[in-house]
Short mmCIF file of C-alpha atoms in Angstrom, two decimals:
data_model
loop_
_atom_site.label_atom_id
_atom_site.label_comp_id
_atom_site.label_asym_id
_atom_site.label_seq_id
_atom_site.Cartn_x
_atom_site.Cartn_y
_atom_site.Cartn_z
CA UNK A 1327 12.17 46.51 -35.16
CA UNK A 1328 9.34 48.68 -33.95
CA UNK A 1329 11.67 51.52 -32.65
CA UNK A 1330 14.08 51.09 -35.45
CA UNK A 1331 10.79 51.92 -37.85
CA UNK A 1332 9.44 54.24 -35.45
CA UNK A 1333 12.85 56.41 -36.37
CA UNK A 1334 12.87 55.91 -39.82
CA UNK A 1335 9.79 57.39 -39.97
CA UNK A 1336 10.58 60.53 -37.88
CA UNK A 1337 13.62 61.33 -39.94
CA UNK A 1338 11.73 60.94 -43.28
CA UNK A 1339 8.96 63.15 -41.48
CA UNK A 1340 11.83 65.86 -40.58
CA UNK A 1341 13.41 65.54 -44.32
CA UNK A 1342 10.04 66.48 -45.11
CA UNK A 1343 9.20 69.40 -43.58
CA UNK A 1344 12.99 70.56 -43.83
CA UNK A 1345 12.93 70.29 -47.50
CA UNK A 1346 9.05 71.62 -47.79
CA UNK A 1347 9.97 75.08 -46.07
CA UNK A 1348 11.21 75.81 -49.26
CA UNK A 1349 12.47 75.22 -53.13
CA UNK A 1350 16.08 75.28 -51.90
CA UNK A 1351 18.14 73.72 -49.69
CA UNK A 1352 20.89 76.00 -48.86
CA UNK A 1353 24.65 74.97 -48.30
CA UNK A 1354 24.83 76.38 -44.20
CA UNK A 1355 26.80 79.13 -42.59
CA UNK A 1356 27.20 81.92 -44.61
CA UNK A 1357 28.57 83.74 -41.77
CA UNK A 1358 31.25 81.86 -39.77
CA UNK A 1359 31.82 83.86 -37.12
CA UNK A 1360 28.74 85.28 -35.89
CA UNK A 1361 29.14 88.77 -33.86
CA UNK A 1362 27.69 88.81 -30.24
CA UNK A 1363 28.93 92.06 -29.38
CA UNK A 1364 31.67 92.64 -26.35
CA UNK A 1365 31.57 88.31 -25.65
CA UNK A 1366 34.01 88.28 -28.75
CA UNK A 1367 36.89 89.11 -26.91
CA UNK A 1368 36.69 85.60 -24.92
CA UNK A 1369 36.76 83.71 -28.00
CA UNK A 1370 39.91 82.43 -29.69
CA UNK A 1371 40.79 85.06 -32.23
CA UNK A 1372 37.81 87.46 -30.97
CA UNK A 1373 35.75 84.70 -32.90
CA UNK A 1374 32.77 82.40 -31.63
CA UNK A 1375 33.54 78.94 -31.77
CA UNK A 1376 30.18 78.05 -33.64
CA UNK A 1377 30.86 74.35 -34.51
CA UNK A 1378 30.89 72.86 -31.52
CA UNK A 1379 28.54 72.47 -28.54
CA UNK A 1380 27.68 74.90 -26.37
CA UNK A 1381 25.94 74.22 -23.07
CA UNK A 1382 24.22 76.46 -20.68
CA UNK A 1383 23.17 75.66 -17.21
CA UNK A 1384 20.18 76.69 -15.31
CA UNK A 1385 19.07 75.41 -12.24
CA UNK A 1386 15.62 77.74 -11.32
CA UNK A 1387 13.03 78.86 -13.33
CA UNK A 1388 14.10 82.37 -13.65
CA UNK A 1389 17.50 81.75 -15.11
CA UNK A 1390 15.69 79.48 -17.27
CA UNK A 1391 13.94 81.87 -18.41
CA UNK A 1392 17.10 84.25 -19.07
CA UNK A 1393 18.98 81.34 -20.80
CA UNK A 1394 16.06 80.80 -23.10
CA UNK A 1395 16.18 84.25 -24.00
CA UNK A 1396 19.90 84.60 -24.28
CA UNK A 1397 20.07 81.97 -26.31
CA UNK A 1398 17.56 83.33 -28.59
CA UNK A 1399 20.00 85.93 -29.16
CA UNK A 1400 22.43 83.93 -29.88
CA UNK A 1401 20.38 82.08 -32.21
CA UNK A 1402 19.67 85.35 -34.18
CA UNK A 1403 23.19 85.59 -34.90
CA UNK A 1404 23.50 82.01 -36.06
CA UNK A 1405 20.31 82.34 -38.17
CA UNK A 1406 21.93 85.44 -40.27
CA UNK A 1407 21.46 83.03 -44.06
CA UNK A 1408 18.78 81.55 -44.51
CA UNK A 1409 18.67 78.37 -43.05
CA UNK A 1410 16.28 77.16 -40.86
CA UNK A 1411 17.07 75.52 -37.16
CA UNK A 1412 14.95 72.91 -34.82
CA UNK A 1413 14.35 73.10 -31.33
CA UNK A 1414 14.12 70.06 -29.69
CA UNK A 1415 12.65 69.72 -26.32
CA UNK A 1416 10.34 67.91 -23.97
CA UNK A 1417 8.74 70.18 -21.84
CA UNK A 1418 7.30 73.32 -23.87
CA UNK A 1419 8.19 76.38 -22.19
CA UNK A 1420 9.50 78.63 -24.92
CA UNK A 1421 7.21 81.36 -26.32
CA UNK A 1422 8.02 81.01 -30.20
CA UNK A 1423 5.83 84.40 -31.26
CA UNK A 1424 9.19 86.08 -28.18
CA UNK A 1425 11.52 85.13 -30.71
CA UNK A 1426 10.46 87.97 -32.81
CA UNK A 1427 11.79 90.14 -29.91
CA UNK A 1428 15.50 88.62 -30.59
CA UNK A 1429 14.97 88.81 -34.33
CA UNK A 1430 13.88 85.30 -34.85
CA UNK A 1431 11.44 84.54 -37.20
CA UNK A 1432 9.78 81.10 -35.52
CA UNK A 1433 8.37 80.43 -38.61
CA UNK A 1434 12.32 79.22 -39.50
CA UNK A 1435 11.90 77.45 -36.60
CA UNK A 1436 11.09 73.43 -36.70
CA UNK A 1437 9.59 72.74 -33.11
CA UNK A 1438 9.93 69.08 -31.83
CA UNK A 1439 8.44 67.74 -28.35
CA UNK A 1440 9.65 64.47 -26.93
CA UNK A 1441 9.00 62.76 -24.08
CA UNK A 1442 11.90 60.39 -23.50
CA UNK A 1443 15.16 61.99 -22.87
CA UNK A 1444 16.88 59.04 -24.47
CA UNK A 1445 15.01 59.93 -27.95
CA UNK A 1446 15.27 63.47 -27.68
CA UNK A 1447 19.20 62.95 -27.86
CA UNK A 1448 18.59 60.65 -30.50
CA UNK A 1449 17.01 63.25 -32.54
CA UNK A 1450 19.54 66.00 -31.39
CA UNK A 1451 22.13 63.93 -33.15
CA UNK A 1452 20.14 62.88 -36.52
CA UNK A 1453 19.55 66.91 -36.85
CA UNK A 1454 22.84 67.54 -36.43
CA UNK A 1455 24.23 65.52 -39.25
CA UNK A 1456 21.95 67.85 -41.49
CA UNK A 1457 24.36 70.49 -42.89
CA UNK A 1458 20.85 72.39 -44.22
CA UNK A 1459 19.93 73.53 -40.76
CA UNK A 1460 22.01 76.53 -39.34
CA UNK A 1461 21.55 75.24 -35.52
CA UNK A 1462 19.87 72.72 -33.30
CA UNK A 1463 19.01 73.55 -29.95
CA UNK A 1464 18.25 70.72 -27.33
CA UNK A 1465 16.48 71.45 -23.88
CA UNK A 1466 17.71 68.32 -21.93
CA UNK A 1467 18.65 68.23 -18.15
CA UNK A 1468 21.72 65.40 -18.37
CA UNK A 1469 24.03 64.01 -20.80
CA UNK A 1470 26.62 61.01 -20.44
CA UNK A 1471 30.13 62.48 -21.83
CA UNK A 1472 29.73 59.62 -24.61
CA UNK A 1473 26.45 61.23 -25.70
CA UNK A 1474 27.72 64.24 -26.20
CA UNK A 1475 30.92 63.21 -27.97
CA UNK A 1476 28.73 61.56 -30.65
CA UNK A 1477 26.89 65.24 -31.04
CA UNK A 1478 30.69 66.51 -31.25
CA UNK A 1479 30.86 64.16 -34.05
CA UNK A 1480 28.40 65.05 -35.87
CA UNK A 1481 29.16 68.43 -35.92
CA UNK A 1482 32.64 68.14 -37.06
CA UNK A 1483 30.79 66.51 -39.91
CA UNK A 1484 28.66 68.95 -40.82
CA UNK A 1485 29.61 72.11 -39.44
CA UNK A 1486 26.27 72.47 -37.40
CA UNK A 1487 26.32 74.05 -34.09
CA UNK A 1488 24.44 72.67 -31.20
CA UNK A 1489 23.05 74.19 -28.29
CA UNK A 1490 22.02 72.02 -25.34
CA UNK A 1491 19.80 74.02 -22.29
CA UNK A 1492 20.56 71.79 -19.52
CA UNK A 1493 17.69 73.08 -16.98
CA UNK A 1494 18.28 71.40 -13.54
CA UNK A 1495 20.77 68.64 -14.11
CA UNK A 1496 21.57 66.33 -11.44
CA UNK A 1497 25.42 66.54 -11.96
CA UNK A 1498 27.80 69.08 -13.98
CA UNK A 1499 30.66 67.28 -14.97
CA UNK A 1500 33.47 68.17 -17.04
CA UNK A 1501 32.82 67.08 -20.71
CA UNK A 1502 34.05 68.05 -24.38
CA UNK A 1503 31.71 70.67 -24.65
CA UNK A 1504 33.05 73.74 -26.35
CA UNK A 1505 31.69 76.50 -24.38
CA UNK A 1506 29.61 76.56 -21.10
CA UNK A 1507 27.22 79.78 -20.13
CA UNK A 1508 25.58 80.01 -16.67
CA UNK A 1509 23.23 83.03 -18.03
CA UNK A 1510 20.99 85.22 -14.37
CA UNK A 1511 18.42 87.45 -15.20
CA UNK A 1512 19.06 91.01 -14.48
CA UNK A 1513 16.25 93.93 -14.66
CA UNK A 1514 15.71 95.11 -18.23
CA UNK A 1515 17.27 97.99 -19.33
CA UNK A 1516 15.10 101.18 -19.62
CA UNK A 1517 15.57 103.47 -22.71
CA UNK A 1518 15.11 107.37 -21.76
CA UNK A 1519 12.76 106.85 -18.65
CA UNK A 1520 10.08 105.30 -20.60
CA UNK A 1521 7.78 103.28 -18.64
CA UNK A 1522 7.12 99.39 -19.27
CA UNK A 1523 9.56 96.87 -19.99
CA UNK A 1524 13.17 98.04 -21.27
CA UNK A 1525 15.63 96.34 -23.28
CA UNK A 1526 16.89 92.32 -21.85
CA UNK A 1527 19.40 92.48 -19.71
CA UNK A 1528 21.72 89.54 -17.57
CA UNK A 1529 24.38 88.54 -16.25
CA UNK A 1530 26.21 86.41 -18.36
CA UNK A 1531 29.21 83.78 -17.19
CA UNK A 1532 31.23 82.25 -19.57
CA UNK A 1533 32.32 79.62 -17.25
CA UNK A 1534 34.46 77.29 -20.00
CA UNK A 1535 35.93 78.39 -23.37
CA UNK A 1536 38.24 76.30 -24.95
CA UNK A 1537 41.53 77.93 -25.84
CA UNK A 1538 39.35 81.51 -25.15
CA UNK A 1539 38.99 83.87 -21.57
CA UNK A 1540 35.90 82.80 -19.10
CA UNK A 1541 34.46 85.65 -17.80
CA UNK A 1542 31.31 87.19 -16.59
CA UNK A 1543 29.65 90.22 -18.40
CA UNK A 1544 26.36 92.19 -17.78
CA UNK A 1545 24.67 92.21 -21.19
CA UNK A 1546 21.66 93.54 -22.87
CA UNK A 1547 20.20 93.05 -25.78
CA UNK A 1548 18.89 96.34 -27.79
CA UNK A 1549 16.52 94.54 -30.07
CA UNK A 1550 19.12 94.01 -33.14
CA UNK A 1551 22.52 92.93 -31.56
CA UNK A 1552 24.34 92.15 -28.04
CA UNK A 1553 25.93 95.41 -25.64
CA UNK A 1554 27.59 96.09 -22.61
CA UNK A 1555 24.52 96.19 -20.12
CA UNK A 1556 24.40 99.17 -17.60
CA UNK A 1557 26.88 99.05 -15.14
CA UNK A 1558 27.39 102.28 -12.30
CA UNK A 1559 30.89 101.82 -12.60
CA UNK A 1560 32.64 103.19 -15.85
CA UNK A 1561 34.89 101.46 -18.22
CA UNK A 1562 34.82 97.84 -18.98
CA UNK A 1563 33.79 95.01 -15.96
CA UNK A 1564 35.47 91.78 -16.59
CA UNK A 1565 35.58 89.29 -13.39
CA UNK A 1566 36.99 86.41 -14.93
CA UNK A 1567 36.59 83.21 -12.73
CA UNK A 1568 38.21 79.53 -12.81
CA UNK A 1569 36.86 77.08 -16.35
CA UNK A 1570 34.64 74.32 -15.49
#
């Protein structure tokens, strides 16, 4: 009874601040098919399966770091209306002032740390049946396939698309997921010689697409939108590898 109020209580909390960040609560996903650039062309009908869930694997803490910031980007594009999203994690190691870098305002943002992994899904899911938000992003190492066909359901219910960092998991198994992104950091892409830090750049695999092409793509992101990163050889570079 103490668990089940315990909930209660952090979904009325959420409802709160959800519905305080503003006078409105807008209907979601203005734009259905969000543009990332040359990764359309692996998507079904050059579109990005949004609704659904979309997992990316990292298993150091550099292509951590990469994934978080790819998925910022990705974010971005999600975040084009003007819904808000939550980020729901248990270990803090996202930035929010970077988002700025990826166009993401973090004030749209609705941070939430957990410690138990089994709550954190818990509140993965409840967020997800909120057709206000325009994403929810989970940072959780392991999910059991039933887990994450309940977030499946939820989405189909609401249209909300869910991104789940799985940072070290202890097994990779095939599951519903929609899409699944291994994402290695590359060095940044310098603009005219300038000296500091250039534009993001990695080395993205799109190792499962349902009904799309896998592939793996150096991209960069030029503060607005996703490109082809630099590459020495010309023309297009496309190694496309076996789905998960």
């Amino acid at each position: 009874m103490k668990q089940s109020a315990e909930r209660n209580e952090v979904i009325a909390r959420l409802r709160g601040e959800i519905l305080s960040s503003g006078s409105t609560v807008y209907s979601s996903h203005s734009n259905e098919h969000p543009d990332l650039g040359p990764l359309n062309r692996a998507f079904p009908g050059d579109c990005f399966p949004f609704r659904g869930t979309h997992e990316f694997i990292s298993h150091t803490s550099e292509t951590a770091a990469a994934t978080l910031g790819f998925m910022a980007g990705l974010l971005s594009r999600l975040m084009k209306g003007p819904e808000m999203a939550v980020w729901v994690g248990a270990h803090r190691t996202l930035f929010p002032p970077g988002l700025k870098a990826f166009c993401v305002v973090p004030d749209r943002i609705i941070f939430i740390d957990l410690v138990s992994e089994k709550e954190l899904l818990w509140v993965v899911e409840e967020c997800l049946k909120c057709n206000a938000l325009a994403a929810v992003v989970g940072e959780v190492p392991d999910i059991h396939p039933i887990a994450l066909r309940r977030l499946q359901l939820a989405i189909e219910k609401s249209g909300v698309p869910c991104l789940l960092h799985r940072h070290r998991p202890r097994s990779v198994e095939n599951t519903v997921c929609t899409t699944r992104w291994m994402i290695s950091p590359m060095a940044s892409l310098m603009e005219d010689d300038l000296p500091g830090v250039g534009y993001p750049q990695w080395q993205v695999a799109l190792l499962k697409v349902r009904n799309g092409k896998p592939g793996s793509w150096q991209i960069t992101w030029d503060g607005q939108q996703f490109q082809h990163g630099y590459t020495e050889k010309t023309g297009e570079e496309n190694v496309y590898i076996k789905a998960g």
